[in-house]
Structures are given as C-alpha cells and as structure tokens.
C-alpha cells in the first residue's frame, strides 16, 4: 500500500515568507511607519512587502500578503477615523486592490524575470496598481461623498485625486523600487 502524499497549499518556506511579510505589513499598519498621514490622504509604503512577496514567491503568495495588507488597512480605517476613511470601509477598495498588487507584481516579474530591471518594473507596476486602483475606485464609487467630506466641489475633488496620483503615486513607485531591488537581490543571494 502506497502512502498518499498530501498536497499542501503552501510550502514551509512560503508560509515563513507570508508570515514575515504579513507581519511587516501589520506592523506598518499599526505604526506611523506604514502611513504618511497627510489629511485627507494616507500615502503608504505598506504595499512594499506585498510586492517583495510576489516577486520572490509568485502572484499567489503576493495576493495572500496583499489580502492581509488590505484587511489591516480596512481595520485601520475603522479604528482611526478621518473624513475620508469611509473609502477604505469598502472591501473592494481596501482588500481587492491590495490583492491585485501581488497579482500584478508577480506576473510582471514573471514576464521580465531574466531582465536586470524586472524587479524595479514589477515594484513600480505594483505601486501604480495600488495608487490607481484605490484612487480610481474612490472616484468611481465616492466622488460626491469625497467632495462633500472635504468641503469642495466634485470638479475640485477630481483635480485633487488626479494630483494625488502624481504627487504620491510617483514617489511611492520610486521608493518601492528602491526598497524592493536590494531586498530581492539579497534574498536571491542568500537562497543560492
């Protein structure tokens, strides 16, 4: 009689990486280190562990870490109210977009794996997924409520959202690439 080998969802190494990077995401969500509070927005570097996980272990692991990031983001939105936190009460925005960070980063990296710039491009793609996803869905679902919360017109709110994509999204993308490239390089060196 042959022993049946159980198929596990994650390997031990993957579980360790999920635990470590999810722990970092949770830590960043509970401390000022993860968010840079500039009312009415919260630019973040919390997406970086999601990107790193997706690059080193693939889109599924990245999506899982992204889900934990999204869940902690949603919990934070309920625990620390600001005039615009209602946006993150929506699980499509707070969790769905964050899952997509891992998916996009992981697949972009797979497509560019053997290129020197693959990690940097994947980090930028993941960051832009977060920025455009969150702000784009905030625009689609909550433009009038967002404008009302800020006490501005919908036209001004639209301009503000587009400005945030440039003022926050671009620096976040650069920072995520600057963090992800050396971390992934160090991981690959240790793994050999």
GROMACS .gro file of C-alpha atoms in nm:
model
  192
    1UNK     CA    1   0.000   0.000   0.000
    2UNK     CA    2   0.144   0.328  -0.110
    3UNK     CA    3   0.125   0.627   0.122
    4UNK     CA    4  -0.076   0.907  -0.026
    5UNK     CA    5   0.119   1.230  -0.031
    6UNK     CA    6  -0.082   1.523   0.093
    7UNK     CA    7  -0.075   1.828  -0.120
    8UNK     CA    8  -0.034   2.141   0.087
    9UNK     CA    9  -0.138   2.484  -0.024
   10UNK     CA   10   0.192   2.647   0.071
   11UNK     CA   11   0.541   2.510   0.124
   12UNK     CA   12   0.712   2.576   0.458
   13UNK     CA   13   0.935   2.846   0.305
   14UNK     CA   14   0.633   3.017   0.152
   15UNK     CA   15   0.450   3.011   0.486
   16UNK     CA   16   0.752   3.167   0.653
   17UNK     CA   17   0.767   3.440   0.389
   18UNK     CA   18   0.392   3.503   0.417
   19UNK     CA   19   0.424   3.525   0.795
   20UNK     CA   20   0.726   3.754   0.786
   21UNK     CA   21   0.599   3.992   0.518
   22UNK     CA   22   0.245   3.992   0.658
   23UNK     CA   23   0.389   4.071   0.999
   24UNK     CA   24   0.578   4.363   0.848
   25UNK     CA   25   0.255   4.481   0.679
   26UNK     CA   26   0.063   4.460   1.006
   27UNK     CA   27   0.344   4.641   1.191
   28UNK     CA   28   0.344   4.914   0.928
   29UNK     CA   29  -0.034   4.948   0.959
   30UNK     CA   30  -0.019   4.985   1.336
   31UNK     CA   31   0.264   5.237   1.345
   32UNK     CA   32   0.325   5.569   1.176
   33UNK     CA   33   0.595   5.398   0.966
   34UNK     CA   34   0.341   5.244   0.724
   35UNK     CA   35   0.134   5.551   0.652
   36UNK     CA   36   0.231   5.908   0.599
   37UNK     CA   37  -0.079   6.088   0.725
   38UNK     CA   38  -0.143   6.398   0.518
   39UNK     CA   39  -0.513   6.467   0.550
   40UNK     CA   40  -0.725   6.380   0.365
   41UNK     CA   41  -0.495   6.110   0.220
   42UNK     CA   42  -0.261   5.846   0.359
   43UNK     CA   43   0.028   5.773   0.125
   44UNK     CA   44   0.176   5.438   0.216
   45UNK     CA   45   0.476   5.212   0.186
   46UNK     CA   46   0.277   4.918   0.316
   47UNK     CA   47   0.249   4.778  -0.034
   48UNK     CA   48   0.623   4.705  -0.050
   49UNK     CA   49   0.606   4.373   0.145
   50UNK     CA   50   0.329   4.262  -0.093
   51UNK     CA   51   0.548   4.342  -0.394
   52UNK     CA   52   0.851   4.166  -0.245
   53UNK     CA   53   0.645   3.857  -0.163
   54UNK     CA   54   0.501   3.847  -0.515
   55UNK     CA   55   0.845   3.879  -0.673
   56UNK     CA   56   1.019   3.614  -0.465
   57UNK     CA   57   0.735   3.363  -0.433
   58UNK     CA   58   0.489   3.444  -0.710
   59UNK     CA   59   0.150   3.606  -0.763
   60UNK     CA   60  -0.045   3.374  -0.530
   61UNK     CA   61   0.178   3.449  -0.230
   62UNK     CA   62   0.176   3.818  -0.322
   63UNK     CA   63  -0.203   3.814  -0.340
   64UNK     CA   64  -0.224   3.648   0.001
   65UNK     CA   65   0.005   3.909   0.160
   66UNK     CA   66  -0.192   4.178  -0.023
   67UNK     CA   67  -0.513   4.046   0.131
   68UNK     CA   68  -0.360   4.078   0.478
   69UNK     CA   69  -0.241   4.430   0.393
   70UNK     CA   70  -0.592   4.515   0.274
   71UNK     CA   71  -0.756   4.371   0.582
   72UNK     CA   72  -0.525   4.567   0.812
   73UNK     CA   73  -0.595   4.878   0.605
   74UNK     CA   74  -0.969   4.826   0.647
   75UNK     CA   75  -0.934   4.770   1.023
   76UNK     CA   76  -0.723   5.086   1.049
   77UNK     CA   77  -0.990   5.282   0.862
   78UNK     CA   78  -1.249   5.181   1.122
   79UNK     CA   79  -1.016   5.238   1.420
   80UNK     CA   80  -0.872   5.578   1.324
   81UNK     CA   81  -1.148   5.783   1.166
   82UNK     CA   82  -1.066   6.062   0.926
   83UNK     CA   83  -1.308   6.249   0.700
   84UNK     CA   84  -1.228   6.018   0.405
   85UNK     CA   85  -1.172   5.678   0.571
   86UNK     CA   86  -1.514   5.562   0.451
   87UNK     CA   87  -1.340   5.483   0.122
   88UNK     CA   88  -1.148   5.202   0.293
   89UNK     CA   89  -1.459   5.057   0.453
   90UNK     CA   90  -1.534   4.922   0.106
   91UNK     CA   91  -1.363   4.579   0.079
   92UNK     CA   92  -1.329   4.613  -0.299
   93UNK     CA   93  -1.101   4.911  -0.243
   94UNK     CA   94  -0.928   4.816   0.080
   95UNK     CA   95  -0.879   4.443   0.014
   96UNK     CA   96  -0.943   4.381  -0.357
   97UNK     CA   97  -0.698   4.640  -0.486
   98UNK     CA   98  -0.432   4.521  -0.240
   99UNK     CA   99  -0.471   4.162  -0.360
  100UNK     CA  100  -0.420   4.291  -0.714
  101UNK     CA  101  -0.086   4.447  -0.610
  102UNK     CA  102   0.052   4.098  -0.555
  103UNK     CA  103  -0.106   3.957  -0.869
  104UNK     CA  104   0.020   4.237  -1.094
  105UNK     CA  105   0.369   4.249  -0.939
  106UNK     CA  106   0.404   3.873  -0.955
  107UNK     CA  107   0.301   3.840  -1.319
  108UNK     CA  108   0.500   4.143  -1.434
  109UNK     CA  109   0.806   3.993  -1.265
  110UNK     CA  110   0.745   3.655  -1.429
  111UNK     CA  111   0.729   3.827  -1.767
  112UNK     CA  112   1.053   4.021  -1.702
  113UNK     CA  113   1.231   3.770  -1.477
  114UNK     CA  114   1.557   3.746  -1.669
  115UNK     CA  115   1.596   4.117  -1.726
  116UNK     CA  116   1.803   4.337  -1.495
  117UNK     CA  117   1.519   4.582  -1.448
  118UNK     CA  118   1.249   4.318  -1.380
  119UNK     CA  119   1.230   4.380  -1.003
  120UNK     CA  120   1.215   4.758  -1.041
  121UNK     CA  121   0.946   4.745  -1.310
  122UNK     CA  122   0.745   4.496  -1.102
  123UNK     CA  123   0.769   4.723  -0.798
  124UNK     CA  124   0.656   5.025  -0.998
  125UNK     CA  125   0.368   4.825  -1.154
  126UNK     CA  126   0.253   4.704  -0.811
  127UNK     CA  127   0.268   5.052  -0.664
  128UNK     CA  128   0.074   5.204  -0.952
  129UNK     CA  129  -0.183   4.925  -0.917
  130UNK     CA  130  -0.235   5.038  -0.558
  131UNK     CA  131  -0.242   5.411  -0.632
  132UNK     CA  132  -0.457   5.400  -0.944
  133UNK     CA  133  -0.679   5.123  -0.808
  134UNK     CA  134  -0.757   5.296  -0.478
  135UNK     CA  135  -0.796   5.646  -0.620
  136UNK     CA  136  -0.974   5.529  -0.935
  137UNK     CA  137  -1.230   5.329  -0.739
  138UNK     CA  138  -1.267   5.612  -0.487
  139UNK     CA  139  -1.352   5.835  -0.783
  140UNK     CA  140  -1.598   5.582  -0.930
  141UNK     CA  141  -1.776   5.494  -0.605
  142UNK     CA  142  -1.741   5.800  -0.384
  143UNK     CA  143  -1.664   6.119  -0.578
  144UNK     CA  144  -1.959   6.320  -0.447
  145UNK     CA  145  -1.923   6.190  -0.090
  146UNK     CA  146  -1.547   6.253  -0.106
  147UNK     CA  147  -1.602   6.610  -0.227
  148UNK     CA  148  -1.860   6.666   0.046
  149UNK     CA  149  -1.625   6.530   0.315
  150UNK     CA  150  -1.355   6.771   0.203
  151UNK     CA  151  -1.596   7.060   0.155
  152UNK     CA  152  -1.503   7.108  -0.210
  153UNK     CA  153  -1.677   7.074  -0.547
  154UNK     CA  154  -1.672   6.748  -0.743
  155UNK     CA  155  -1.454   6.915  -1.005
  156UNK     CA  156  -1.203   7.018  -0.740
  157UNK     CA  157  -1.217   6.666  -0.591
  158UNK     CA  158  -1.144   6.518  -0.934
  159UNK     CA  159  -0.848   6.751  -0.976
  160UNK     CA  160  -0.729   6.664  -0.626
  161UNK     CA  161  -0.747   6.287  -0.694
  162UNK     CA  162  -0.553   6.325  -1.019
  163UNK     CA  163  -0.296   6.541  -0.841
  164UNK     CA  164  -0.252   6.277  -0.570
  165UNK     CA  165  -0.179   6.014  -0.836
  166UNK     CA  166   0.117   6.227  -0.944
  167UNK     CA  167   0.231   6.366  -0.612
  168UNK     CA  168   0.200   6.040  -0.413
  169UNK     CA  169   0.193   5.765  -0.675
  170UNK     CA  170   0.516   5.856  -0.849
  171UNK     CA  171   0.726   5.896  -0.530
  172UNK     CA  172   0.571   5.577  -0.385
  173UNK     CA  173   0.663   5.390  -0.704
  174UNK     CA  174   1.022   5.513  -0.692
  175UNK     CA  175   1.057   5.434  -0.321
  176UNK     CA  176   0.911   5.085  -0.366
  177UNK     CA  177   1.161   5.012  -0.644
  178UNK     CA  178   1.447   5.147  -0.431
  179UNK     CA  179   1.344   4.915  -0.146
  180UNK     CA  180   1.246   4.607  -0.349
  181UNK     CA  181   1.556   4.586  -0.571
  182UNK     CA  182   1.815   4.543  -0.291
  183UNK     CA  183   1.586   4.327  -0.075
  184UNK     CA  184   1.512   4.085  -0.361
  185UNK     CA  185   1.881   4.083  -0.462
  186UNK     CA  186   1.982   3.998  -0.102
  187UNK     CA  187   1.717   3.726  -0.085
  188UNK     CA  188   1.836   3.569  -0.412
  189UNK     CA  189   2.196   3.580  -0.291
  190UNK     CA  190   2.102   3.404   0.035
  191UNK     CA  191   1.889   3.149  -0.146
  192UNK     CA  192   2.182   3.029  -0.365
   0.00000   0.00000   0.00000
